[in-house]
PDB file of C-alpha atoms in Angstrom:
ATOM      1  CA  UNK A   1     125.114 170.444   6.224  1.00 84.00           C
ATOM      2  CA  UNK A   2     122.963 167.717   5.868  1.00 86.00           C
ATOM      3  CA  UNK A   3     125.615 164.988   5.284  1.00 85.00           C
ATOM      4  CA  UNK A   4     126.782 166.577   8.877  1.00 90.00           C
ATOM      5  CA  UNK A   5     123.270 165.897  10.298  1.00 90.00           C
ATOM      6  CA  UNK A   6     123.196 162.421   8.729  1.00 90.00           C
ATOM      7  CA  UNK A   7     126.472 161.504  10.150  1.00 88.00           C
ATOM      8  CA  UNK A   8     126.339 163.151  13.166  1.00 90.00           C
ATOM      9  CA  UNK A   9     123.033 161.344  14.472  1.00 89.00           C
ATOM     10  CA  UNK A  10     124.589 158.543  16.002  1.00 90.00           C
ATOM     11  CA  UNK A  11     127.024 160.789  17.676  1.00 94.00           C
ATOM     12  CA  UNK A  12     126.433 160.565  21.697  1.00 93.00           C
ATOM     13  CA  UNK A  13     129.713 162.307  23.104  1.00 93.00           C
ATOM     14  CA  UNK A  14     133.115 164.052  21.830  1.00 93.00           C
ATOM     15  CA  UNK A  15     134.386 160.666  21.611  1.00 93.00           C
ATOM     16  CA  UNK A  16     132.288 159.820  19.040  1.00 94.00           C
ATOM     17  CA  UNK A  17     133.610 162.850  16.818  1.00 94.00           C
ATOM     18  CA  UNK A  18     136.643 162.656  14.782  1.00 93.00           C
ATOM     19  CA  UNK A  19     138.201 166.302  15.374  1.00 91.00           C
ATOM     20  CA  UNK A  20     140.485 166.227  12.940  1.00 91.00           C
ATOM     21  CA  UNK A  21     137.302 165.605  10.055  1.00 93.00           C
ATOM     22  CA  UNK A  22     135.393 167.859  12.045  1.00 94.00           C
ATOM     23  CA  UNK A  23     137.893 170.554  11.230  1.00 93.00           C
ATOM     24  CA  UNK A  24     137.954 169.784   7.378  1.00 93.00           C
ATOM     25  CA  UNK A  25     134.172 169.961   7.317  1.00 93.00           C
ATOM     26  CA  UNK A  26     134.231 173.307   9.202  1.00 94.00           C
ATOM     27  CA  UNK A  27     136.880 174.480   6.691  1.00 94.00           C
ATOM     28  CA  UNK A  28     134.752 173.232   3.339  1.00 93.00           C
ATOM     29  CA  UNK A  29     131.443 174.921   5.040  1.00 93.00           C
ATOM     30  CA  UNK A  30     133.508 178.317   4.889  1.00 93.00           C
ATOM     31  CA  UNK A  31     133.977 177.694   1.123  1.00 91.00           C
ATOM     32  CA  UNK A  32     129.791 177.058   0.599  1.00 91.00           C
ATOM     33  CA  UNK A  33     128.311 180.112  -0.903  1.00 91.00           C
ATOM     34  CA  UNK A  34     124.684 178.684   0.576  1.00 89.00           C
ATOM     35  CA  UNK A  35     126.155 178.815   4.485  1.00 91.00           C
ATOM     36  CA  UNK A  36     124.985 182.129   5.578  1.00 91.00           C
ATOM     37  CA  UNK A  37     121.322 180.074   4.886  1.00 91.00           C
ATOM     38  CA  UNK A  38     122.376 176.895   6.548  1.00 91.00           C
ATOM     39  CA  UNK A  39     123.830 178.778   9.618  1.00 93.00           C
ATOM     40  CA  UNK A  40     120.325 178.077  11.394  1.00 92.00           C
ATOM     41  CA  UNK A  41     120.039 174.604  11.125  1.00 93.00           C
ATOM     42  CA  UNK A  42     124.293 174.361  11.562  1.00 94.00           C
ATOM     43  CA  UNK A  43     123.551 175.819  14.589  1.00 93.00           C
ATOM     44  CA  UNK A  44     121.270 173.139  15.689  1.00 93.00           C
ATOM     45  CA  UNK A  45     123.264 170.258  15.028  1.00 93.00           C
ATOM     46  CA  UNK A  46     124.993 168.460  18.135  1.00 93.00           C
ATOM     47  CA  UNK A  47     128.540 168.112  16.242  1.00 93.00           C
ATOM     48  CA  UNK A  48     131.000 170.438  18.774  1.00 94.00           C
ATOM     49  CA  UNK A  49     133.008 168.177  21.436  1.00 94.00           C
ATOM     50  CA  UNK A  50     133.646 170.112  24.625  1.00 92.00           C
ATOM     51  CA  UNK A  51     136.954 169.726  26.347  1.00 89.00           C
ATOM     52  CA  UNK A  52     134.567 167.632  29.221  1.00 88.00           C
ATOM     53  CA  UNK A  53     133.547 164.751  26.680  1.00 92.00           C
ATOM     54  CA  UNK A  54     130.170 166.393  25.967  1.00 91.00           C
ATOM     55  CA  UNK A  55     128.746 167.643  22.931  1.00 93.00           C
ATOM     56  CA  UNK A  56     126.544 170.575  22.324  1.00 92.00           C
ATOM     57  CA  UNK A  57     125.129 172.190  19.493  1.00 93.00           C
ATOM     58  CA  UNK A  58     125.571 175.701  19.195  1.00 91.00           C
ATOM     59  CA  UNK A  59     122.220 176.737  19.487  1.00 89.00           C
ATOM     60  CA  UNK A  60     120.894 178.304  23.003  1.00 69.00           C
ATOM     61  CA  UNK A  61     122.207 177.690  26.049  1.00 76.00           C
ATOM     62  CA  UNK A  62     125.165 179.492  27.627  1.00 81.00           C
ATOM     63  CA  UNK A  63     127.726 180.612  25.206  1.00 84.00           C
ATOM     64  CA  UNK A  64     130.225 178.042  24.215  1.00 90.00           C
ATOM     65  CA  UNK A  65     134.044 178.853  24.089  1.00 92.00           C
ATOM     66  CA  UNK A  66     137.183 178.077  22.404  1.00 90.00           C
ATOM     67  CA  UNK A  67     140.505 179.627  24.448  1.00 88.00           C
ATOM     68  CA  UNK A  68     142.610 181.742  22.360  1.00 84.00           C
ATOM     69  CA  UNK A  69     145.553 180.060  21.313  1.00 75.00           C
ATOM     70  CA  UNK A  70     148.277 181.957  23.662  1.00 79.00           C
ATOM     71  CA  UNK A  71     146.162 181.626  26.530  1.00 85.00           C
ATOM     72  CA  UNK A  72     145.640 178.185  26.481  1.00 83.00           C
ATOM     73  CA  UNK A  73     149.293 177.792  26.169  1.00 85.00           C
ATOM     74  CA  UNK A  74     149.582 179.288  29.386  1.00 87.00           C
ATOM     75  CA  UNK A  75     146.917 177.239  31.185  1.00 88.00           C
ATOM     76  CA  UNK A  76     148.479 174.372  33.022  1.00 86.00           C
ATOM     77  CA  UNK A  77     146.263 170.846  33.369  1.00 85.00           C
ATOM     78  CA  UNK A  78     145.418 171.612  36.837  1.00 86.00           C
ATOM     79  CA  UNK A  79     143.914 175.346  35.585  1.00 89.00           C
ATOM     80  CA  UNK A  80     141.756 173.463  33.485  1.00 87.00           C
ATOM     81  CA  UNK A  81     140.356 171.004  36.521  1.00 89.00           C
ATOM     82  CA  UNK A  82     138.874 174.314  38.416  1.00 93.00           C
ATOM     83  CA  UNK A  83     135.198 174.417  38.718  1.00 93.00           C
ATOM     84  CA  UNK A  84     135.137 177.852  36.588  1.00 93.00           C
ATOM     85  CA  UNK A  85     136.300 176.384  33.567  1.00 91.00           C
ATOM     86  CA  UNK A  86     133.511 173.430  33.776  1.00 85.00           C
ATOM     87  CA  UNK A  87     130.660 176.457  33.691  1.00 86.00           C
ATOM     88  CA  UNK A  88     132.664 177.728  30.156  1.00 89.00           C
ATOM     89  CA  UNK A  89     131.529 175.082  27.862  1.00 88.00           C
ATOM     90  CA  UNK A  90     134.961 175.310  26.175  1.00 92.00           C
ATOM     91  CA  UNK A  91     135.815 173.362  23.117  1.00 93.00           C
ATOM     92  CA  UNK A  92     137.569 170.177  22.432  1.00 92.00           C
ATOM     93  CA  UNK A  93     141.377 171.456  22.532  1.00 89.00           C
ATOM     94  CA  UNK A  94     142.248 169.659  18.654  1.00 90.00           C
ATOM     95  CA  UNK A  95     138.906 172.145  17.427  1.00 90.00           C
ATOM     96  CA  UNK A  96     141.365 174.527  19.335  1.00 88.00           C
ATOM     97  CA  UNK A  97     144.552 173.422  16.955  1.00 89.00           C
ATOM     98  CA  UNK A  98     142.326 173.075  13.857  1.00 91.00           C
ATOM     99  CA  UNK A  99     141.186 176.920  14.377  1.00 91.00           C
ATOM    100  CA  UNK A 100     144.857 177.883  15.259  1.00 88.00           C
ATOM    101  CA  UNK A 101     146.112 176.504  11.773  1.00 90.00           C
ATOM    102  CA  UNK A 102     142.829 177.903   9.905  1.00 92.00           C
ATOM    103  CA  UNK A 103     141.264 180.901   9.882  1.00 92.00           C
ATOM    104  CA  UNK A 104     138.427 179.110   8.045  1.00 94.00           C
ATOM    105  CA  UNK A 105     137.659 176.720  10.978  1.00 94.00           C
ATOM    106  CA  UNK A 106     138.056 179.544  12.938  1.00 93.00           C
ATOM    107  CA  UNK A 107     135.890 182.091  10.666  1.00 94.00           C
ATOM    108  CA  UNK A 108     133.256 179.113  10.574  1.00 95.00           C
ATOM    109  CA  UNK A 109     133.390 178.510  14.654  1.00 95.00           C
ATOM    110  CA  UNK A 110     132.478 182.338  15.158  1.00 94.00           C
ATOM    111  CA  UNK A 111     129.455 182.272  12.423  1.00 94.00           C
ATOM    112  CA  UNK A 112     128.081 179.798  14.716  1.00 92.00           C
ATOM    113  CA  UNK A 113     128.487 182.325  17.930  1.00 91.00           C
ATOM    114  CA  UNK A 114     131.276 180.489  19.607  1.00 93.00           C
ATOM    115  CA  UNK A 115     133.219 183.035  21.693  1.00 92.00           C
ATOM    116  CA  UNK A 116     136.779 182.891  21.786  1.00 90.00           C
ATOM    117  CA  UNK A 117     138.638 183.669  24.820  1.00 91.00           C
ATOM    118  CA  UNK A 118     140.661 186.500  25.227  1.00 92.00           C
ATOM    119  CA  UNK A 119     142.818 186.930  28.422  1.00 94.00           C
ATOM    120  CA  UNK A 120     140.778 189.654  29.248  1.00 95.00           C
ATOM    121  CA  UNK A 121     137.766 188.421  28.923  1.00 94.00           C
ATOM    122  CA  UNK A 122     138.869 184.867  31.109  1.00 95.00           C
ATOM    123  CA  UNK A 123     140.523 187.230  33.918  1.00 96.00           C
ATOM    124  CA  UNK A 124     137.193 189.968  33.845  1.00 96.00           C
ATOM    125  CA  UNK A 125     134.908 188.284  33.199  1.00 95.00           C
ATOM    126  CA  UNK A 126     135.176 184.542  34.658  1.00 96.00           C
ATOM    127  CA  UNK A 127     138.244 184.279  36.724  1.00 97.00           C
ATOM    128  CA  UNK A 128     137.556 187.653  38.982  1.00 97.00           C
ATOM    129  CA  UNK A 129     133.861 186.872  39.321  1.00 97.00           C
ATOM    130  CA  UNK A 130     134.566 183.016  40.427  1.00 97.00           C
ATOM    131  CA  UNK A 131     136.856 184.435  43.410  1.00 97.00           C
ATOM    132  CA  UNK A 132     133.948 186.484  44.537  1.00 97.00           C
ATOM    133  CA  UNK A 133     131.287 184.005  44.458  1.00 97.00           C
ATOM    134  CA  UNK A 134     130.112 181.519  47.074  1.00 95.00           C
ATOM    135  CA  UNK A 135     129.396 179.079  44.984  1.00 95.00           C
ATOM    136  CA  UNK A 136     133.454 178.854  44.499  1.00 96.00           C
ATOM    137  CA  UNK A 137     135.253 176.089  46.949  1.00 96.00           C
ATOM    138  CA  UNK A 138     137.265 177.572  48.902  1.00 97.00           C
ATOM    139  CA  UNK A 139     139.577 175.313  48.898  1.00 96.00           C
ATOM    140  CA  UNK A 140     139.592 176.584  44.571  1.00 97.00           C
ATOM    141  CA  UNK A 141     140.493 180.538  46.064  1.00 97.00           C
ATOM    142  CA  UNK A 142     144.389 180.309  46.086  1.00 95.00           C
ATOM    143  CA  UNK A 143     144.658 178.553  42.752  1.00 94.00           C
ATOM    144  CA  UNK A 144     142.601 180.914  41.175  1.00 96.00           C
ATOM    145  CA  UNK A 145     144.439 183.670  42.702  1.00 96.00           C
ATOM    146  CA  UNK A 146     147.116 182.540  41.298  1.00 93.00           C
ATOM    147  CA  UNK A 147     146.000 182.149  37.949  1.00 94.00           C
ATOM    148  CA  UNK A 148     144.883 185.636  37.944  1.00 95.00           C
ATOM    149  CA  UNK A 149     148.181 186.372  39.380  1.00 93.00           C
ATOM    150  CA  UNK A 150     149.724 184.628  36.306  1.00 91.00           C
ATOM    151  CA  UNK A 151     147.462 185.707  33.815  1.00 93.00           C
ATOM    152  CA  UNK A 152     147.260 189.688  34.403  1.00 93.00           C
ATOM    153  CA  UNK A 153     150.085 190.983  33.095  1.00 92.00           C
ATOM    154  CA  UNK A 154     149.054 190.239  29.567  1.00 92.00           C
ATOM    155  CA  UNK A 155     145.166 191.813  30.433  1.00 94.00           C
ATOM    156  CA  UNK A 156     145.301 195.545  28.402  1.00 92.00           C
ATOM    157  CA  UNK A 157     142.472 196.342  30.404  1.00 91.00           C
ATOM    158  CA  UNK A 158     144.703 195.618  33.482  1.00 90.00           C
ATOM    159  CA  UNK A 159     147.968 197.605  32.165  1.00 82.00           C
ATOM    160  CA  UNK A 160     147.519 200.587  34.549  1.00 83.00           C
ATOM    161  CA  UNK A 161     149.223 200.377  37.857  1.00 82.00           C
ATOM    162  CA  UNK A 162     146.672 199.399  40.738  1.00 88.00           C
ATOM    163  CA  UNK A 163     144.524 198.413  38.619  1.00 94.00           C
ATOM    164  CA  UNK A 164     143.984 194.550  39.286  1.00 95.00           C
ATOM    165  CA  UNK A 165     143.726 195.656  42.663  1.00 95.00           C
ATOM    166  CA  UNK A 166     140.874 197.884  42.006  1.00 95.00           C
ATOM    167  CA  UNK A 167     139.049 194.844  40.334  1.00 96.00           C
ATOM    168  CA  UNK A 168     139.914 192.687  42.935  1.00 96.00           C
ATOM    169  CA  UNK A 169     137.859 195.327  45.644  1.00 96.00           C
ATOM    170  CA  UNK A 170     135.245 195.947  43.395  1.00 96.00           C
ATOM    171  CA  UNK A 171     134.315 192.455  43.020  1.00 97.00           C
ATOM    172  CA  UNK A 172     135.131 191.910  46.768  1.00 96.00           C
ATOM    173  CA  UNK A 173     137.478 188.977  45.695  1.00 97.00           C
ATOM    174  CA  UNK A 174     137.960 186.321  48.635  1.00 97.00           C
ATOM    175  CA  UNK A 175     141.179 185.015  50.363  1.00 97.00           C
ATOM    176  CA  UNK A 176     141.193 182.009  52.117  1.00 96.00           C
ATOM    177  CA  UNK A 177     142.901 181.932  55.689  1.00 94.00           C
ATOM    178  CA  UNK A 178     145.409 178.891  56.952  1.00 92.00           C
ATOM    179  CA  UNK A 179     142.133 177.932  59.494  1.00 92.00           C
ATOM    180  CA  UNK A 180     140.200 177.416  56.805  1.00 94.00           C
ATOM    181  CA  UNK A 181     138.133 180.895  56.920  1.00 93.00           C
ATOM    182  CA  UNK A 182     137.007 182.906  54.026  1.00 95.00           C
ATOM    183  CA  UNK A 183     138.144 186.997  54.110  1.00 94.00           C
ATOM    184  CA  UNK A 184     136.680 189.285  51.225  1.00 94.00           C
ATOM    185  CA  UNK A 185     138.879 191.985  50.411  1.00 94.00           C
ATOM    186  CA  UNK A 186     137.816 195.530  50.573  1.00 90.00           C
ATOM    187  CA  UNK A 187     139.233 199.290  50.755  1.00 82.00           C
ATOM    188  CA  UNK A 188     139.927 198.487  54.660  1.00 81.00           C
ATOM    189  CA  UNK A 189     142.442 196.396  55.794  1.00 74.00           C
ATOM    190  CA  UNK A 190     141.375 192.541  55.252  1.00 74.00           C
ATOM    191  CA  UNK A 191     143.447 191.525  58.761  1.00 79.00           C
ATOM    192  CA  UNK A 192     145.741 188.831  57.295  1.00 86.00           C
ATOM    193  CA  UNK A 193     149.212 188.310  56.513  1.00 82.00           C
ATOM    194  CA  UNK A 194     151.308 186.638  54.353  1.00 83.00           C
ATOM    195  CA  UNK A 195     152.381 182.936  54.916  1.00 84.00           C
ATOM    196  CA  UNK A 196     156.069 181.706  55.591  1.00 79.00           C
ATOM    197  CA  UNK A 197     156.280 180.303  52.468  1.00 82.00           C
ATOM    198  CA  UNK A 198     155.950 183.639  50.963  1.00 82.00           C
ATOM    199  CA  UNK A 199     157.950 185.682  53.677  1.00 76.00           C
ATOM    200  CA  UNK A 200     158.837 184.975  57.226  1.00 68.00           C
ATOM    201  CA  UNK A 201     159.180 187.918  59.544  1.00 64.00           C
ATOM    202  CA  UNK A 202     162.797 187.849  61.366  1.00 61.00           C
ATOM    203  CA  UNK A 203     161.123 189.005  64.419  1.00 65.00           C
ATOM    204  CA  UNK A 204     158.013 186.648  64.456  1.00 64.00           C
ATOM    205  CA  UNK A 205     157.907 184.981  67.906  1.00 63.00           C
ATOM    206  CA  UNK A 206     157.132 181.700  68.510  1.00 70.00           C
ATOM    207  CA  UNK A 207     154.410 180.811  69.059  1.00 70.00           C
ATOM    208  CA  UNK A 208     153.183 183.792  67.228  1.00 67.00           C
ATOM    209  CA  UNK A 209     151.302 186.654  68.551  1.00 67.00           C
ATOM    210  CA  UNK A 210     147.365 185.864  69.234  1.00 69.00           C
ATOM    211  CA  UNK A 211     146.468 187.949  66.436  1.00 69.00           C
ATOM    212  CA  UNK A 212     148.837 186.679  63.748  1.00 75.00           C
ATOM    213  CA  UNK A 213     146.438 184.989  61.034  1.00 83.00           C
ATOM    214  CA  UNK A 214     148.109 183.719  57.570  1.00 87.00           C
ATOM    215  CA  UNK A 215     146.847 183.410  53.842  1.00 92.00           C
ATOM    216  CA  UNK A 216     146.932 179.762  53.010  1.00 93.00           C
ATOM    217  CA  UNK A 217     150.207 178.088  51.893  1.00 91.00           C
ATOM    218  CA  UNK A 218     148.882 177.531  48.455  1.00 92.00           C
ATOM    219  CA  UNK A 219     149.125 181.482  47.396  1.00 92.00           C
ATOM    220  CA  UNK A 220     153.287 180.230  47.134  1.00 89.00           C
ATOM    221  CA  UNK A 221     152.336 177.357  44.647  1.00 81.00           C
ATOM    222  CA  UNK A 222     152.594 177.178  40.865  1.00 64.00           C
ATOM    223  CA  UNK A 223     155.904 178.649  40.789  1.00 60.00           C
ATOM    224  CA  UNK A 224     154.770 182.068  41.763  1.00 57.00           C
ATOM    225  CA  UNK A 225     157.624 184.575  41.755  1.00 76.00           C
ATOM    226  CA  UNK A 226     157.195 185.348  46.037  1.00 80.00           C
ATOM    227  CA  UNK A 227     158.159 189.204  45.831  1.00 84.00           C
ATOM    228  CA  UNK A 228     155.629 189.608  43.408  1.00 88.00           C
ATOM    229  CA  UNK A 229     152.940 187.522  44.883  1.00 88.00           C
ATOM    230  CA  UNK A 230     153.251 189.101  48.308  1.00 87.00           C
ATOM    231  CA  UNK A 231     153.286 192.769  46.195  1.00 89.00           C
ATOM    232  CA  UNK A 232     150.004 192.031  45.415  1.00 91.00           C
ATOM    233  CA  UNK A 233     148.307 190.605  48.558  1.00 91.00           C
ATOM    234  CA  UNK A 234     150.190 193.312  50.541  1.00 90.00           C
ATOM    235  CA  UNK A 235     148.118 195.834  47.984  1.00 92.00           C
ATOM    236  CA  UNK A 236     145.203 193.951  49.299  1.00 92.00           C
ATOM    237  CA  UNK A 237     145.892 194.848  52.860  1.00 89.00           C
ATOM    238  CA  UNK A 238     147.676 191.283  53.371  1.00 88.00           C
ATOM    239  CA  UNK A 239     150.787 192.524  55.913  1.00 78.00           C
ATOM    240  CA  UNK A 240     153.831 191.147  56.425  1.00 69.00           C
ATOM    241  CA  UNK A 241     154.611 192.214  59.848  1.00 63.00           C
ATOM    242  CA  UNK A 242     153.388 191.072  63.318  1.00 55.00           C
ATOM    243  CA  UNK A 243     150.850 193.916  65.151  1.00 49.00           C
ATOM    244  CA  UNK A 244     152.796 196.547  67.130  1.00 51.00           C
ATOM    245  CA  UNK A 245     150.794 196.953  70.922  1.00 44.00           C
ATOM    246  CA  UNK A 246     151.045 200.457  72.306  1.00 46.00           C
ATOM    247  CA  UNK A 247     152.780 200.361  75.571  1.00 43.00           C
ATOM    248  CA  UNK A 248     151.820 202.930  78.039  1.00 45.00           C
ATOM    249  CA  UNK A 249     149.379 205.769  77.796  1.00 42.00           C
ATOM    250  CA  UNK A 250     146.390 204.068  76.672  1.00 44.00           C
ATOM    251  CA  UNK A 251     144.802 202.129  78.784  1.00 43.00           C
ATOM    252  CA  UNK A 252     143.364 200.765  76.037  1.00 42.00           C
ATOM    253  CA  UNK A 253     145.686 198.895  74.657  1.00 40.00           C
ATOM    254  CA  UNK A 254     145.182 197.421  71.484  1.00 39.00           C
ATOM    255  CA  UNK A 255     146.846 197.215  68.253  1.00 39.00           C
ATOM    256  CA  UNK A 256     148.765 199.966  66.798  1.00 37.00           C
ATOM    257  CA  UNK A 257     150.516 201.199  63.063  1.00 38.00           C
ATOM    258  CA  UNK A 258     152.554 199.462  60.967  1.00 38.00           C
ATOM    259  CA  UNK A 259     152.058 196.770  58.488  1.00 39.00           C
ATOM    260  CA  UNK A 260     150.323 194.537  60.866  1.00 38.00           C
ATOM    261  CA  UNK A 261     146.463 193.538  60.352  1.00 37.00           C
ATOM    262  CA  UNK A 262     145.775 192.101  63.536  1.00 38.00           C
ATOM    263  CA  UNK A 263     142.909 189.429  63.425  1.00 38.00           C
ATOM    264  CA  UNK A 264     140.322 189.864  61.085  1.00 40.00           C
ATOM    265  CA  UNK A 265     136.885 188.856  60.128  1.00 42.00           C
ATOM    266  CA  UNK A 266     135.556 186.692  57.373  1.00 43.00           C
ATOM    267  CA  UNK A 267     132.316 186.969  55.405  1.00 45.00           C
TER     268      UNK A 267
END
């Protein structure tokens, strides 16, 4: 440990660091029968890159994180660019290899409280939360939407049927509109429906009804299997058909059953 210190104090960023020593330190550390009485002033030391080009110690502070190894498989480059995953503190992605290949690095990584990323944890605890708060752009809403969309199916805690959806009310996740408008999602109907891109009506007319508001494009993007995407807004109360108006009868007009929303209010 204090060859680390000595070496590490010109360090200034994770380009200074050399992962791939980094992770043979980490491994011989395991090995020292005197670390569980170093761990204190490990802890201290700023010698963990972050995937941003900072480095941190591991002392105080918000948690740092490494992803698991599956899940970051699955994360594409432009997952990694969202403003959620800049509030993780996540680990250099070679301290990521080097803890795939040995337990040791990994073992060593945990004694000093970094938390590794399940997909559970990422979809609960980070990605859900993120599409509920303001602070979120919400121009950041469909992606993330999708990568919950994505990401789900491999969530234990999300196995049950209905049960994403349930989160997604709870937390009152947002949707962003084609105008630009922000709708949280609750038990009642959220007043949208789905874009073209996911499924155009046969009956839609043109120009559409007054009512008729859309999801944003983006919820088709990444490769998003449509039937399954508009499954899951349509659980939302997202419809996919235009408003029926009552004809006769009621003087009052307005919009009857069916699928359709109508127009619908933001936050």
């Amino acid at each position: 440990v204090e060859l680390l210190a000595e070496l590490s104090s010109g360090w200034s960023d994770a380009g200074d660091v050399d992962t791939r020593w980094l992770g043979t330190v980490l491994k011989e550390l395991r090995r020292d029968p005197q670390l569980s009485n170093s761990l204190a002033s490990l802890r201290k030391l700023r010698v963990l890159p972050l995937a941003d080009g900072r480095l941190e110690s591991a002392a105080g502070g918000a948690p740092l994180h490494l992803l698991g190894a599956l899940l970051a498989g699955e994360l594409l480059p432009r997952d990694r660019e969202l403003s959620v995953f800049a509030s993780l503190r996540l680990l250099h992605p070679d301290l990521l290899e080097a803890a795939a290949a040995d337990s040791d690095v990994l073992s060593v990584l945990s004694l000093l409280r970094v938390e590794t990323l399940t997909h559970d944890a990422l979809v609960l605890s980070h990605l859900i939360p993120a599409l509920a708060s303001s602070a979120t752009p919400p121009a950041e809403l469909p992606a993330l939407f999708c990568l919950v969309h994505r990401l789900h199916p491999r969530c234990r805690s999300l196995g049950s049927e209905g049960q994403l959806r349930r989160r997604l009310v709870a937390a009152r996740a947002r949707l962003l509109a084609a105008d630009g408008s922000v709708v949280a999602v609750s038990d009642d109907p959220c007043r949208l429906h789905v874009c073209s891109a996911i499924c155009t009506p046969d009956f839609l007319p043109d120009p559409p009804p007054r009512l008729w508001r859309t999801v944003d494009a983006a919820y088709a993007a990444d490769g998003a299997r449509h039937a399954e995407m508009r499954g899951l807004l349509s659980e939302l109360g997202v419809g996919a058909f235009p408003s029926i108006l009552r004809v006769g009868g009621d003087k009052g007009g307005g919009e009857g059953g069916g699928e359709g929303r109508g127009e619908g209010g933001g936050e």
